[in-house]
Structure formats: structure tokens, C-alpha cells
PDB file of C-alpha atoms in Angstrom:
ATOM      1  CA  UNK A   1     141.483 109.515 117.314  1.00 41.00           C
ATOM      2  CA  UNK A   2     138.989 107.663 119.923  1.00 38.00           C
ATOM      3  CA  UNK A   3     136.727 110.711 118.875  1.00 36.00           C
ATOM      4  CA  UNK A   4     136.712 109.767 115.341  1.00 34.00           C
ATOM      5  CA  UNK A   5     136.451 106.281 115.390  1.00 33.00           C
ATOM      6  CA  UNK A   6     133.827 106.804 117.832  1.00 35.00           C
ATOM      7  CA  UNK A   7     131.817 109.015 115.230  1.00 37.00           C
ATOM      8  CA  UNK A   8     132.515 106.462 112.018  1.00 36.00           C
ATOM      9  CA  UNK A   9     130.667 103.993 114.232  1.00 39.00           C
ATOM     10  CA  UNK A  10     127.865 105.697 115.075  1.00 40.00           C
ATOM     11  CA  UNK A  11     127.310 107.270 111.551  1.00 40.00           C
ATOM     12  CA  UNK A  12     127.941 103.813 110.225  1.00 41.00           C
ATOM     13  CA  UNK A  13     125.367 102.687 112.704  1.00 42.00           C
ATOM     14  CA  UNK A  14     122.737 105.246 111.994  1.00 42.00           C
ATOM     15  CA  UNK A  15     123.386 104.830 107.870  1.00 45.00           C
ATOM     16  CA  UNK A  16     122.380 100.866 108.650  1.00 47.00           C
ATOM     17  CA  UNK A  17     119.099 101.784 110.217  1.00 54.00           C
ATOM     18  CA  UNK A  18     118.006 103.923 107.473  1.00 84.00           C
ATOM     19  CA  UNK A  19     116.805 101.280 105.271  1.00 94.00           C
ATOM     20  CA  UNK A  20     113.993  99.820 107.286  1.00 95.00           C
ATOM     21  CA  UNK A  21     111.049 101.585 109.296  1.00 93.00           C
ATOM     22  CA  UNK A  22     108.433 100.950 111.402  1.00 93.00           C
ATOM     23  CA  UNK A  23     104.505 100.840 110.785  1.00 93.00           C
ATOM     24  CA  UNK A  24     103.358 103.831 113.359  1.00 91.00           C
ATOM     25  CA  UNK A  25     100.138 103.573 115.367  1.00 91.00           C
ATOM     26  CA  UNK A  26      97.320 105.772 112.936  1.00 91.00           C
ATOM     27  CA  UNK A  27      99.924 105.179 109.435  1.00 91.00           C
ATOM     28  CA  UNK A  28      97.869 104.043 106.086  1.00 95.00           C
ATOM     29  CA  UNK A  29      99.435 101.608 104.017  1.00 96.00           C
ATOM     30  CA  UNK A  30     100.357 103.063 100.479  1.00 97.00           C
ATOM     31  CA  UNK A  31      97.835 101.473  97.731  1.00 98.00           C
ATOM     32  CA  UNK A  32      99.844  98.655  95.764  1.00 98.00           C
ATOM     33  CA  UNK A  33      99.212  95.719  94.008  1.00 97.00           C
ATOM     34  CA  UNK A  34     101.683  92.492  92.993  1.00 98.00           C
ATOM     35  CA  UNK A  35     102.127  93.709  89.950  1.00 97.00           C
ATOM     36  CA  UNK A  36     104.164  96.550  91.829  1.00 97.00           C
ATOM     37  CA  UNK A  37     106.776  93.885  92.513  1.00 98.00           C
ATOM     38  CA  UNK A  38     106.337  91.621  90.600  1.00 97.00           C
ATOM     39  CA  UNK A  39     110.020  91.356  89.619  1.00 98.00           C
ATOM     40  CA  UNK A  40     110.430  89.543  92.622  1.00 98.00           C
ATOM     41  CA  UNK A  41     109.339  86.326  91.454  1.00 98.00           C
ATOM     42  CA  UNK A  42     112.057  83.790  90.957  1.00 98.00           C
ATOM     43  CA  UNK A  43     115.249  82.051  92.588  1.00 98.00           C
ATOM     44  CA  UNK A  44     117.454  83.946  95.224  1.00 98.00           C
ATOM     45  CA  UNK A  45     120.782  83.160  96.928  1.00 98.00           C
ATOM     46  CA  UNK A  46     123.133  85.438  99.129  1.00 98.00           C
ATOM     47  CA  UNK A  47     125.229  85.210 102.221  1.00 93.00           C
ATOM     48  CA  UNK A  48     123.376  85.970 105.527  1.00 90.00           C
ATOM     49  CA  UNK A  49     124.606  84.663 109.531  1.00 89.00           C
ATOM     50  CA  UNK A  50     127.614  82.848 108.188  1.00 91.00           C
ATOM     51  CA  UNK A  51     125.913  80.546 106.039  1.00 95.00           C
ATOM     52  CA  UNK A  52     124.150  80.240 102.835  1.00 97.00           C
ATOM     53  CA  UNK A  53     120.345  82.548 102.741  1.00 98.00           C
ATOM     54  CA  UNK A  54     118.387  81.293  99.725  1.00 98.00           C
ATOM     55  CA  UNK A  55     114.530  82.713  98.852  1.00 98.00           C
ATOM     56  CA  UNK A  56     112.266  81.474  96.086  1.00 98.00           C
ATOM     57  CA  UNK A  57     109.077  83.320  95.102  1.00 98.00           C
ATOM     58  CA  UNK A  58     106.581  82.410  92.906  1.00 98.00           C
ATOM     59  CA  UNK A  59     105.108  84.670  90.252  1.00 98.00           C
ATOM     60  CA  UNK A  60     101.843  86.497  91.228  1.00 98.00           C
ATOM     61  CA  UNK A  61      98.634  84.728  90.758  1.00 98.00           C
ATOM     62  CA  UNK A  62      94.929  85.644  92.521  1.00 97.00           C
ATOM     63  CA  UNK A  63      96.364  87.846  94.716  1.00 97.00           C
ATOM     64  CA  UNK A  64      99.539  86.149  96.251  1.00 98.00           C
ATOM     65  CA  UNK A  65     102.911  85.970  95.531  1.00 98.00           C
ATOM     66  CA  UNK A  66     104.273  82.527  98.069  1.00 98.00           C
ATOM     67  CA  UNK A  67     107.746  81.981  98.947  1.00 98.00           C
ATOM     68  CA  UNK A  68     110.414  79.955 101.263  1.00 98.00           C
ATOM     69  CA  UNK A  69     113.109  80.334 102.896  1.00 98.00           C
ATOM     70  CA  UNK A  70     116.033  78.537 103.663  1.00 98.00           C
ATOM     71  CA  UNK A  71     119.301  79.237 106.028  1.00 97.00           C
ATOM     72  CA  UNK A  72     122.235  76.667 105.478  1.00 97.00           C
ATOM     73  CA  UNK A  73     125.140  76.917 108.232  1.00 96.00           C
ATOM     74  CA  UNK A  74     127.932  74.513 107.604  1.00 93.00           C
ATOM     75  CA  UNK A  75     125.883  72.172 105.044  1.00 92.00           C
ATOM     76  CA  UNK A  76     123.062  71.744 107.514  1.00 96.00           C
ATOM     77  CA  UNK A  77     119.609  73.539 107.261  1.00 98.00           C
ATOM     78  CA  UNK A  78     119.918  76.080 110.220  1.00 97.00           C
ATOM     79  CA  UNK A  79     115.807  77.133 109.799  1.00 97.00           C
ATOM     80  CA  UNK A  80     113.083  77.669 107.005  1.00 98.00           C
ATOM     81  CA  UNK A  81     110.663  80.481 106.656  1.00 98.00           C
ATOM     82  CA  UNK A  82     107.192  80.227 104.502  1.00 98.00           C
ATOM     83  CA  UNK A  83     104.855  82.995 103.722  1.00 98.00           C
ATOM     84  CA  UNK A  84     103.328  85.105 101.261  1.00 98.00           C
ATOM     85  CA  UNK A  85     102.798  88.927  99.824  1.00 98.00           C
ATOM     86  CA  UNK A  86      99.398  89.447  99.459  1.00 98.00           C
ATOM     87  CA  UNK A  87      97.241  91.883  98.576  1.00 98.00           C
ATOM     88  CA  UNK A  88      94.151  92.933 101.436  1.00 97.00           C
ATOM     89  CA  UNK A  89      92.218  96.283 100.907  1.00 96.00           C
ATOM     90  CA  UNK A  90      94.277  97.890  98.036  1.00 97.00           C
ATOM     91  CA  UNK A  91      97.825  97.479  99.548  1.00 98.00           C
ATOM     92  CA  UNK A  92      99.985  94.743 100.729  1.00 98.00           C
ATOM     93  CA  UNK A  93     101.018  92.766 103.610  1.00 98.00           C
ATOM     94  CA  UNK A  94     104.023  90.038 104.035  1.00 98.00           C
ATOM     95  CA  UNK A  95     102.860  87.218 106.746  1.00 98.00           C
ATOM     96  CA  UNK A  96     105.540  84.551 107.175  1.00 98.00           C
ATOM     97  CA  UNK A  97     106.088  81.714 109.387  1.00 98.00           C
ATOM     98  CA  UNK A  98     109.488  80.071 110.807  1.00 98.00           C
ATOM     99  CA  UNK A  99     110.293  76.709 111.187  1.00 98.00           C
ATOM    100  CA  UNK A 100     113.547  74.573 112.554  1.00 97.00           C
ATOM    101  CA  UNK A 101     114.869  72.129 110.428  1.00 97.00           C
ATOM    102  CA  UNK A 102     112.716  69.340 111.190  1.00 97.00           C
ATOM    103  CA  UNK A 103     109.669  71.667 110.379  1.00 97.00           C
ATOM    104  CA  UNK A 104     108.675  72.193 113.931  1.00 97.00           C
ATOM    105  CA  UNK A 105     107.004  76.038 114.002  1.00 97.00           C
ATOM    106  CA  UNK A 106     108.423  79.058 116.052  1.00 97.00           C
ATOM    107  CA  UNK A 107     105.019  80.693 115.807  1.00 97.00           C
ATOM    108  CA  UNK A 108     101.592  78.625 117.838  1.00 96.00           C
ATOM    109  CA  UNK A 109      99.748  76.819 115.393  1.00 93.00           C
ATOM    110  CA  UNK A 110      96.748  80.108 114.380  1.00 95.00           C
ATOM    111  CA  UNK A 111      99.816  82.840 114.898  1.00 97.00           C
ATOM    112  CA  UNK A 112     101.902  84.690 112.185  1.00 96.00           C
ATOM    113  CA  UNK A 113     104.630  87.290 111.184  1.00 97.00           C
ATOM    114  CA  UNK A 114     103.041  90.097 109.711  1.00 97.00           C
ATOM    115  CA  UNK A 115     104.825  93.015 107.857  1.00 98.00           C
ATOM    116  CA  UNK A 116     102.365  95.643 106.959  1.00 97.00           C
ATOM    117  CA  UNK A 117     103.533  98.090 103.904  1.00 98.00           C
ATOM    118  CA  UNK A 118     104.769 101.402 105.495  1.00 98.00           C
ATOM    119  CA  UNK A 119     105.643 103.286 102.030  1.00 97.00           C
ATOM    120  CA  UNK A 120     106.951 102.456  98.444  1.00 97.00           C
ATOM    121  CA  UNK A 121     110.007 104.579  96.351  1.00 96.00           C
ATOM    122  CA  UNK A 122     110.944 103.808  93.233  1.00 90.00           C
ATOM    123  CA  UNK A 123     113.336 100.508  93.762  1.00 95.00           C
ATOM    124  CA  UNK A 124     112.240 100.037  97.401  1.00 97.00           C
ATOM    125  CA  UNK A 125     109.666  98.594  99.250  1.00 98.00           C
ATOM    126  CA  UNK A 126     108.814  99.377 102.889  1.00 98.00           C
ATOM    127  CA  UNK A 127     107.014  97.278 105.312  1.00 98.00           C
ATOM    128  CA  UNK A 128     107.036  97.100 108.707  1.00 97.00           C
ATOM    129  CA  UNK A 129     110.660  96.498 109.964  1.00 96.00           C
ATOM    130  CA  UNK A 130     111.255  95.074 106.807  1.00 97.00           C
ATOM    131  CA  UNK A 131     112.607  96.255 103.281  1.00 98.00           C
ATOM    132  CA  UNK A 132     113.200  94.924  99.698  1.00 98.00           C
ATOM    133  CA  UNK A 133     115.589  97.071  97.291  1.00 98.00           C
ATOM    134  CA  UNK A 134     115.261  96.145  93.691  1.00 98.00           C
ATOM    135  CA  UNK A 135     118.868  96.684  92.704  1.00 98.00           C
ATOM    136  CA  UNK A 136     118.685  95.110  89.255  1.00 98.00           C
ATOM    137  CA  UNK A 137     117.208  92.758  87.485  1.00 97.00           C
ATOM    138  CA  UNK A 138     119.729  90.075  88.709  1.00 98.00           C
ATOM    139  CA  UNK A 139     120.395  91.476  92.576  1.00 98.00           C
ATOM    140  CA  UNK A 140     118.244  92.696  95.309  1.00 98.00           C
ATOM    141  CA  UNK A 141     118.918  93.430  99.222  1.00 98.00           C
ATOM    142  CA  UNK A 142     116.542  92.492 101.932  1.00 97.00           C
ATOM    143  CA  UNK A 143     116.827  94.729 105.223  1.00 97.00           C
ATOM    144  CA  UNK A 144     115.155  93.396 108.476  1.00 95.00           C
ATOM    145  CA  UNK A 145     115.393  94.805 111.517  1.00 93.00           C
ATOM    146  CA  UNK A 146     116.314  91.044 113.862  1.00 89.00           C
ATOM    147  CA  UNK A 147     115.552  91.506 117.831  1.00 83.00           C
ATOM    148  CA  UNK A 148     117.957  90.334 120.113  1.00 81.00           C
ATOM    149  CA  UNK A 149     117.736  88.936 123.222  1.00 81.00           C
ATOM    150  CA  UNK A 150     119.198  91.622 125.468  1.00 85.00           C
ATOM    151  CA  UNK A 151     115.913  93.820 124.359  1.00 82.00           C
ATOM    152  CA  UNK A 152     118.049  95.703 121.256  1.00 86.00           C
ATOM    153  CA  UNK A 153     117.673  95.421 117.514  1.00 87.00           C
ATOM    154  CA  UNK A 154     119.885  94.912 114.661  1.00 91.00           C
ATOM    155  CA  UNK A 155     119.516  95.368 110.996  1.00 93.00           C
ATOM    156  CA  UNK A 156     120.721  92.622 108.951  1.00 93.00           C
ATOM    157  CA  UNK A 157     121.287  93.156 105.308  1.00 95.00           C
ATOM    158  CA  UNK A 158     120.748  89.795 102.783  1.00 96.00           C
ATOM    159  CA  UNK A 159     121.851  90.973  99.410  1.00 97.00           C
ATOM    160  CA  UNK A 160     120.736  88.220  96.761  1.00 98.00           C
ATOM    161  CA  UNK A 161     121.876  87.233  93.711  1.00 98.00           C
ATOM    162  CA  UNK A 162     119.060  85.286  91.043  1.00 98.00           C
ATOM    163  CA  UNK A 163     120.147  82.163  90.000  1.00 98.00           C
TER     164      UNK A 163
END
């Protein structure tokens, strides 16, 4: 029984980390262009760390598509995220920076996230650690791959709803 608990956990485990990869030293970005994913565009809600995740993203315009983030735990703002997808030499790259609830930055001042587009199939796109899954018109899952502070990683799923 131990033996088969033991191997539901680890399959479970290794099922989770299939939906987000890693940019690899010498990998080229597929081409792409907003208009790829442009479906993205409007207002998202879901459950993520116990509280309420919520994304907005505006529709593509001269190369950018912006959004923001927002975690709520127990009617308090927990932290904010805002970035952009943009498009840079025929493909596209997320860049994001977090913020605490007062708006003080995680990042220094000239630093940002980057995500760098690893590969595209037909409802998903993969950047670096990172992945968005189109699952309809009115639902989509995020995947990113969180660090923790022992040194390990974790995939956490945020599966949206539009509102």
C-alpha cells in the first residue's frame, strides 16, 4: 500500500511539472506576435495561495499587451504584480515587476522579471518557467514554477475565470 501511494505521489508530482519549462542556454524563441494571444486581453479572477488571484490585460496595441496583478488574502491586498508581453525581434517576452501592498518594489529600481518564450502549441504558451493555457474563451490556467526558500521549486496552477 505505502508502495502505491508512494507512486500516485510522485506521478502526481511529475504530471504537475509538465506544464511549464525552462529557457535552455543556446534555445531560440519561437517567432510570435500579440496577435498570437491576443485572446488574452480582458478581466481575470481565480483562486491562488488561499486568497483571491485577479489579472487584467489590456488589448494589444504598438507592440505591448500591459497587465496587473493583484493577490487578496483575507480582504487585504497580499502583493501586486505589473508588466507587459511584448514583442522584441519577432517573438515575445513577459517582464513583470512585484510590489507589496503599499507599492514598495521586490525588484531594485532598473531590475525586472523576465520570461522569455520557450515554445508555442496550439492552446498553450511557453515561456520561461512560466505557461498560459487557453482553455476557452471564458477560462484559462496560468502555470509558474514559484522558488522556495529551502532551494526547491513548486508549480502553482491559477486557473481564471473572465469576468
Amino acid at each position: 500500500m505505502k508502495f502505491l501511494l508512494l507512486f500516485l505521489l510522485s506521478s502526481t508530482c511529475l504530471l504537475q511539472a509538465q506544464n511549464t519549462v525552462s529557457f535552455e542556454e543556446g534555445m531560440m524563441s519561437p517567432a510570435a506576435t500579440l496577435n498570437n494571444i491576443e485572446w488574452l486581453a480582458g478581466h481575470w479572477k481565480g483562486e491562488a495561495f488561499g486568497g483571491i488571484a485577479e489579472e487584467i490585460w489590456s488589448p494589444p496595441a504598438d507592440g505591448s499587451m500591459m497587465f496587473s496583478f493583484r493577490l487578496l488574502d483575507k480582504g487585504e491586498v497580499s502583493f501586486y504584480e505589473f508588466g507587459h508581453l511584448i514583442e522584441i525581434d519577432g517573438t515575445l517576452m513577459l517582464q513583470l515587476k512585484h510590489f507589496d501592498a503599499n507599492l514598495s518594489g521586490w525588484e531594485e529600481r532598473d531590475e525586472n522579471i523576465e520570461f522569455r518564450l520557450v515554445k508555442i502549441e496550439e492552446n498553450k504558451f511557453y515561456f520561461d518557467d512560466l505557461t498560459i493555457e487557453r482553455i476557452s474563451d471564458k477560462e484559462i490556467n496560468m502555470y509558474v514554477e514559484v522558488g522556495e526558500e529551502d532551494g526547491t521549486s513548486n508549480e502553482v496552477t491559477f486557473n481564471y475565470h473572465r469576468q
